[in-house]
mmCIF file of C-alpha atoms and ligand atoms in Angstrom:
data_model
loop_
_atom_site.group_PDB
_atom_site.id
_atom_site.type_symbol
_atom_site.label_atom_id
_atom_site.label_comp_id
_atom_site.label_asym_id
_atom_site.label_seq_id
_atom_site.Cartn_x
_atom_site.Cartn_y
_atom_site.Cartn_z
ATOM 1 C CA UNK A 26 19.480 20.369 16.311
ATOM 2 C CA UNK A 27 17.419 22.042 12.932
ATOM 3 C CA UNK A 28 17.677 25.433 14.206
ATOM 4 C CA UNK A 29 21.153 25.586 15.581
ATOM 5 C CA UNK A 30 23.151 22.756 13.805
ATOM 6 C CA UNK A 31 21.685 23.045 10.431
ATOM 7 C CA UNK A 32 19.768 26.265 9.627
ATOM 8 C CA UNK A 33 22.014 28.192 11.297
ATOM 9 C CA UNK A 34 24.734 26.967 9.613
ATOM 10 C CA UNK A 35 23.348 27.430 6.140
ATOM 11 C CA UNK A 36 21.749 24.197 5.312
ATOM 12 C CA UNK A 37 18.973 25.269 2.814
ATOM 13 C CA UNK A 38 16.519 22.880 1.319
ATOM 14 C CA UNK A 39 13.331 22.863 3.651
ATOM 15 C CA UNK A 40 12.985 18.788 2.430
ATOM 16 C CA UNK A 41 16.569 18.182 4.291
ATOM 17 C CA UNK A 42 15.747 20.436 7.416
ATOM 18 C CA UNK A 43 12.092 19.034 7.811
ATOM 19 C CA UNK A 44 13.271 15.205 7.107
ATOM 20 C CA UNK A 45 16.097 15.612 9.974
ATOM 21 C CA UNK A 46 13.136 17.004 11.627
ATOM 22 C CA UNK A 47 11.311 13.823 12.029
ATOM 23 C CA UNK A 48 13.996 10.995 11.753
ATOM 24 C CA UNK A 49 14.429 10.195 16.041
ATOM 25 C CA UNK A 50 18.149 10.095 15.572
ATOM 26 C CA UNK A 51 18.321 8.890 19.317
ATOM 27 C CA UNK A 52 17.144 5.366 17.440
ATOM 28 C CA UNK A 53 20.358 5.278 15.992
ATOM 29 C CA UNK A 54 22.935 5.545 18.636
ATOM 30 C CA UNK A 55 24.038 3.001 21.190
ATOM 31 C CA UNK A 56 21.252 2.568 24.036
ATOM 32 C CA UNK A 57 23.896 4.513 26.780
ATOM 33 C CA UNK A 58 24.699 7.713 24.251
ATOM 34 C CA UNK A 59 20.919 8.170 23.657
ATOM 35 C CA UNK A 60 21.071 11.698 25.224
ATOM 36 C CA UNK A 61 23.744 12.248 23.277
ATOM 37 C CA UNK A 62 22.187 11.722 20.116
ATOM 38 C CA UNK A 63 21.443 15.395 19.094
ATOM 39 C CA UNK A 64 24.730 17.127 20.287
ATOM 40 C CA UNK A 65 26.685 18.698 17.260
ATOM 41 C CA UNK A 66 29.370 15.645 17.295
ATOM 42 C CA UNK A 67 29.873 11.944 15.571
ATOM 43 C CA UNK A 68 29.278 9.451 18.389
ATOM 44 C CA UNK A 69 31.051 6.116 18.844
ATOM 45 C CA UNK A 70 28.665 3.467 17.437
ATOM 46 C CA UNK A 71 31.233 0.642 17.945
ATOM 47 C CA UNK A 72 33.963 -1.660 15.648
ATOM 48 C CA UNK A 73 35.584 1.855 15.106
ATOM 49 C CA UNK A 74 32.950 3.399 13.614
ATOM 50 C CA UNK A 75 30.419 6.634 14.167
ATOM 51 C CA UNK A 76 27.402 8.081 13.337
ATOM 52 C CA UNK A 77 27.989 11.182 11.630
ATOM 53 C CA UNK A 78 27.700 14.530 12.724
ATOM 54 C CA UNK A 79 24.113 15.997 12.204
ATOM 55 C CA UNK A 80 25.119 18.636 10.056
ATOM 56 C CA UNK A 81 27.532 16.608 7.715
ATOM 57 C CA UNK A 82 24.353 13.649 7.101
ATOM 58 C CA UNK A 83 22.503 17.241 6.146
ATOM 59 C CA UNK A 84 25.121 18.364 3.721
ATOM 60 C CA UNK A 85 25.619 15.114 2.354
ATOM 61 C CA UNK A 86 21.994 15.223 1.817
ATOM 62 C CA UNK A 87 21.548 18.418 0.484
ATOM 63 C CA UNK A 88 24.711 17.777 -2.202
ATOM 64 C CA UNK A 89 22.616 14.470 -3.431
ATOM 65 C CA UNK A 90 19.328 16.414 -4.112
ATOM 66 C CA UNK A 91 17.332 13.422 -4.208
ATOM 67 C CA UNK A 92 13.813 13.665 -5.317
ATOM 68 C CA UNK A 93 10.935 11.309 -4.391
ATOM 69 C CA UNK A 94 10.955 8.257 -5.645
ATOM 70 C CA UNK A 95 14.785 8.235 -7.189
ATOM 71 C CA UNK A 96 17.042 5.371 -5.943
ATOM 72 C CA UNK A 97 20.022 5.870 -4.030
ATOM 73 C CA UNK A 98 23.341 4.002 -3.223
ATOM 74 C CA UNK A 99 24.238 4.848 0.620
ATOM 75 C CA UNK A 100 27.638 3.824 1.135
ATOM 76 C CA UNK A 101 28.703 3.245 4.890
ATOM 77 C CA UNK A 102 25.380 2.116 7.060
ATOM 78 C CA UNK A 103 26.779 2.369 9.966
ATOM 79 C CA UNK A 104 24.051 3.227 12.117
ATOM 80 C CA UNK A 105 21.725 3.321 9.608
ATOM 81 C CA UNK A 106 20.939 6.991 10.269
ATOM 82 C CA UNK A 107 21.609 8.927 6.597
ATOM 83 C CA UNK A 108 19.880 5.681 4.938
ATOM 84 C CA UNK A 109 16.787 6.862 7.208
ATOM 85 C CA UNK A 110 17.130 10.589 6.093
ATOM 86 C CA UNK A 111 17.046 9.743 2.685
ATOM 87 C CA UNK A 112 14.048 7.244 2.869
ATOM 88 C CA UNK A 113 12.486 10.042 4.868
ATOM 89 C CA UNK A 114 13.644 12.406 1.872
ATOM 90 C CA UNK A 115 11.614 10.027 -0.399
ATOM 91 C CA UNK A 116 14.083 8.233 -2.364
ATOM 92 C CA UNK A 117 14.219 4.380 -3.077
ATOM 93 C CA UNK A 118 17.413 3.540 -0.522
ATOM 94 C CA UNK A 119 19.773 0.788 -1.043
ATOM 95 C CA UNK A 120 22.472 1.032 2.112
ATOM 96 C CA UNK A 121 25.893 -1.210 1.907
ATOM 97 C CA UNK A 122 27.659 -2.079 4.739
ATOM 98 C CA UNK A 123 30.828 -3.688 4.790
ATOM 99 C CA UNK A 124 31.043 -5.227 8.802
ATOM 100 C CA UNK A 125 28.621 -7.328 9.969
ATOM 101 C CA UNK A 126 27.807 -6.474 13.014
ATOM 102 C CA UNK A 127 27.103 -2.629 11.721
ATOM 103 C CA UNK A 128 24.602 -3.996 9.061
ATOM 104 C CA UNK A 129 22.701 -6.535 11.055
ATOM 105 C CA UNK A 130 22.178 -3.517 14.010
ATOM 106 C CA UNK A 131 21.595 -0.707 11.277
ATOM 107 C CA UNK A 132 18.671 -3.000 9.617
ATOM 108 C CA UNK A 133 17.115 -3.850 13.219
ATOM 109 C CA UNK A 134 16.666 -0.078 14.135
ATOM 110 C CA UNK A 135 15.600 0.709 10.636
ATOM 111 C CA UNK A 136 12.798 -1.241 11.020
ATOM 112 C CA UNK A 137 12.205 -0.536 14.468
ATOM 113 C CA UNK A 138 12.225 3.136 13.310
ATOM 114 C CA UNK A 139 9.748 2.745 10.847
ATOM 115 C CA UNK A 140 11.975 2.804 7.647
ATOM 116 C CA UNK A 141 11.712 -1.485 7.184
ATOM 117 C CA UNK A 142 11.699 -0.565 3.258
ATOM 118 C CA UNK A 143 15.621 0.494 3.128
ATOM 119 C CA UNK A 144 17.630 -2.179 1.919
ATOM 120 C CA UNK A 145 20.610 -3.443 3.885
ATOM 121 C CA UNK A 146 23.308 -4.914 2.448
ATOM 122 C CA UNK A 147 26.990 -6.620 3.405
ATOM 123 C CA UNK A 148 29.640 -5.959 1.426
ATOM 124 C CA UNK A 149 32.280 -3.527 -0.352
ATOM 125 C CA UNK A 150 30.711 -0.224 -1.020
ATOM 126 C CA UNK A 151 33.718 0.851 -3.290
ATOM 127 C CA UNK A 152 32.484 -1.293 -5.622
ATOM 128 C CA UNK A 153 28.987 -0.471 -5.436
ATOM 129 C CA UNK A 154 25.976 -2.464 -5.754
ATOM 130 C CA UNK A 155 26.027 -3.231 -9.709
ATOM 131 C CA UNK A 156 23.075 -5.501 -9.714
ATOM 132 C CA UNK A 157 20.536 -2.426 -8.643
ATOM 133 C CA UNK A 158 22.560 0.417 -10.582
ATOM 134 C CA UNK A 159 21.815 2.569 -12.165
ATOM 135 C CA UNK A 160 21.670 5.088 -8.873
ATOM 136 C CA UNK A 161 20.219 8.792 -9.301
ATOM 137 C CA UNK A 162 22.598 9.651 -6.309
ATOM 138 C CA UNK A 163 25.136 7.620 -4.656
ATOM 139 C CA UNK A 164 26.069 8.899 -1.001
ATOM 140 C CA UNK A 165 29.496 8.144 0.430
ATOM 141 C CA UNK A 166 29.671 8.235 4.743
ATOM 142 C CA UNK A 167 33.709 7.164 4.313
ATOM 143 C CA UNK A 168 36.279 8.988 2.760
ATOM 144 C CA UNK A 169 38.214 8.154 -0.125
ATOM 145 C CA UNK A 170 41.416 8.916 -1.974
ATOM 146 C CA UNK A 171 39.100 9.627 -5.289
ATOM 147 C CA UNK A 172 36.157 9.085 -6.563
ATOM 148 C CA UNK A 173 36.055 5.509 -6.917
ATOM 149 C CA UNK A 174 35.542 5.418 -10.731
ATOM 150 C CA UNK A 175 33.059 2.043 -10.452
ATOM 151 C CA UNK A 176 30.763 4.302 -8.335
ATOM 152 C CA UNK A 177 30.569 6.847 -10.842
ATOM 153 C CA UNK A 178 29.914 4.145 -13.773
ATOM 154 C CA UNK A 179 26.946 3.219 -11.520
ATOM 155 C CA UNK A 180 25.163 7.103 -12.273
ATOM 156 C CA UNK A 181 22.368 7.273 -14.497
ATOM 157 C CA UNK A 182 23.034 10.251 -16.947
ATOM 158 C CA UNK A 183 22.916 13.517 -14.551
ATOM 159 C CA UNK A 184 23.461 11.591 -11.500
ATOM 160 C CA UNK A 185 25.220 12.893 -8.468
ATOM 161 C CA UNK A 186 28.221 11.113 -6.339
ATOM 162 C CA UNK A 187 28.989 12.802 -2.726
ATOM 163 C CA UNK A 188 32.078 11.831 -1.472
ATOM 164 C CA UNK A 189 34.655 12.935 1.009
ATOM 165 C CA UNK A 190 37.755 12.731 -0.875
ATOM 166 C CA UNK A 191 41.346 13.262 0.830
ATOM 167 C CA UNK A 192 43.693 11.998 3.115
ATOM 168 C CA UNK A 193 42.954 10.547 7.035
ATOM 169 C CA UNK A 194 43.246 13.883 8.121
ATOM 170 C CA UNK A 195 41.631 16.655 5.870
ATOM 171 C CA UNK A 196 38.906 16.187 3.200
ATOM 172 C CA UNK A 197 36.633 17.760 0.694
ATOM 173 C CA UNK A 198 33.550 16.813 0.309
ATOM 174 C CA UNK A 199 33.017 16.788 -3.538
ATOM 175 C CA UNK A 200 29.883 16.476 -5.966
ATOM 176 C CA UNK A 201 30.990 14.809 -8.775
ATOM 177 C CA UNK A 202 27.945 14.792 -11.711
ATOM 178 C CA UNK A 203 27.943 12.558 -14.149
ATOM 179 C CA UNK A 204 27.967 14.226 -17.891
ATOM 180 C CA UNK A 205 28.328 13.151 -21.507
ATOM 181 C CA UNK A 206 32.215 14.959 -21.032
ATOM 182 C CA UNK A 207 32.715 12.468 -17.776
ATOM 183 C CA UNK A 208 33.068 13.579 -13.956
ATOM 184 C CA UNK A 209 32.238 17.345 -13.256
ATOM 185 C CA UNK A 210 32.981 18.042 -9.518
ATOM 186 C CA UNK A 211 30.458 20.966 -8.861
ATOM 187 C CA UNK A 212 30.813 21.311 -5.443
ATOM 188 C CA UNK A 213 33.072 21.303 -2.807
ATOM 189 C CA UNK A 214 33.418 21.943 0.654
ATOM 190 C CA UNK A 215 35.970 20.703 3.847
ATOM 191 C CA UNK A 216 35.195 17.739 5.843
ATOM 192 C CA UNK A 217 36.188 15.191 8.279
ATOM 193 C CA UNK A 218 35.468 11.229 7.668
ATOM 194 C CA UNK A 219 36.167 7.676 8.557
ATOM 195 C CA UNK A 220 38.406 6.065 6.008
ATOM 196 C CA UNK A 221 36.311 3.896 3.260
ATOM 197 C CA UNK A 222 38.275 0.750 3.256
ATOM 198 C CA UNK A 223 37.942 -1.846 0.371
ATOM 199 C CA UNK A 224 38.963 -2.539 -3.437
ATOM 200 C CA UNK A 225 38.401 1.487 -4.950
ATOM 201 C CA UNK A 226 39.681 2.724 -1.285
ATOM 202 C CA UNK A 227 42.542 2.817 0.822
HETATM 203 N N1 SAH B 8 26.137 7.013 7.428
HETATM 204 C C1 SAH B 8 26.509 6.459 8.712
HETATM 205 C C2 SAH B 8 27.930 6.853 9.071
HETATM 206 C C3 SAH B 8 28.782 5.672 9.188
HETATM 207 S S1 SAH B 8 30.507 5.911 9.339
HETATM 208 C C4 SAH B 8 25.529 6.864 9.771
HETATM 209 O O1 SAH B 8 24.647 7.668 9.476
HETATM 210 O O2 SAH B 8 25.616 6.333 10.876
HETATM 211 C C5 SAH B 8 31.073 5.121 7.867
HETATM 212 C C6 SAH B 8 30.749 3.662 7.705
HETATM 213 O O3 SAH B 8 31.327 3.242 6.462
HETATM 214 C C7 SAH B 8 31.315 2.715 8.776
HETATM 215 O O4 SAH B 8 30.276 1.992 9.342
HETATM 216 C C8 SAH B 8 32.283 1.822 7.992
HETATM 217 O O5 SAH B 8 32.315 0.483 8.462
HETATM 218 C C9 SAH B 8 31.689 1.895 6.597
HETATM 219 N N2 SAH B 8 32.590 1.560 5.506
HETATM 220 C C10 SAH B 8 33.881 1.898 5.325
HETATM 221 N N3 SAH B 8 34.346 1.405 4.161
HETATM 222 C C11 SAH B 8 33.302 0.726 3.586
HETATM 223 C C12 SAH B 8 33.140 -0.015 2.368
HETATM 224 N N4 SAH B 8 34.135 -0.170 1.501
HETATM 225 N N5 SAH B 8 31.931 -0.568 2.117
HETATM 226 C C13 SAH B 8 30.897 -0.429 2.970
HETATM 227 N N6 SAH B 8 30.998 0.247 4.136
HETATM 228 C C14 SAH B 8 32.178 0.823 4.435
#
């Protein structure tokens, strides 16, 4: 999955490639897609909902350029996989999950996996999580029409928001900074998400 999905593709930071490395991704999916954990596809997790594709949890990732020991906002649980890349990237992880079901089964294989110290938590990730902001990076797994403008007040100065921003259908996944001048979107690239649904959604 590193070699082909991700290197191949021109994922660079060695901390991305080498965390992907170790996270067992096959903890994350349903017990009958197991041996279709590492193909180069989302996979139906259930209520709707799927674990992203390997490589977009890498460029999502990648975009946030989290350092050891920051805190992150990771919007969209779901399985609980990107919350466990970005623990395993070192960062201080605070996931938000807005059905139930999702957050209670993301938080059991978390700590089955080994990554008990994420924190799950039930509710509307468009509004964030104000009462552990500020965030050095806040991750978004859903896409949205913009960049919901309560995440980026949630940034500590020089903070990163990754976010797939666009219709159902076609998407760019931006990089919006946070600067004295406001948002700066410094990257972008296409991509394909589930909708984020909620108050700063659709
Ligand atoms: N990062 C996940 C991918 C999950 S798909 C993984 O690695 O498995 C996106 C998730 O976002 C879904 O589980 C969906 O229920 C959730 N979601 C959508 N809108 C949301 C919102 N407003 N708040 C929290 N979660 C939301």
């Amino acid at each position: 999955m590193v070699a082909e999905q991700l290197d191949a593709r021109g994922i660079r930071d060695p901390r991305v490639l080498e965390a992907m490395g170790r996270v067992p991704r096959e903890a994350f999916t349903d017990e009958d897609d197991r041996k279709r954990a590492y193909e180069d596809i989302p996979v139906q997790i259930g209520w709707a909902q799927t674990i992203s594709q390997p490589y977009m949890v890498a460029l999502i990732c990648e975009a946030a350029a989290v350092r050891p020991g920051q805190k992150v906002l990771d919007v969209g649980t779901g399985s609980g996989y990107q919350a466990a890349v970005l623990a395993e990237l070192g960062a201080e992880v605070f996931s938000i999950e807005r059905i139930r079901q999702l957050a209670e089964r993301a938080e059991d294989k978390l700590v089955t996996a080994g990554y008990g110290q994420v924190t799950v938590v039930l509710g509307d990730g468009s509004l964030g999580l104000p009462e552990e902001a500020p965030f050095d990076a806040i991750t978004v797994a859903a896409a949205a029409p913009e960049p919901p403008p309560t995440l980026y007040d949630q940034l500590v100065a020089g903070g990163r928001l990754v976010v797939p921003i666009g219709n159902r259908r076609a998407q760019r996944l931006e990089v919006v900074v946070r600067t004295p001048e406001g948002p700066a979107v410094v990257h972008s690239v296409p991509c394909r998400f589930v909708p984020l649904v909620g108050e700063e959604g659709y």
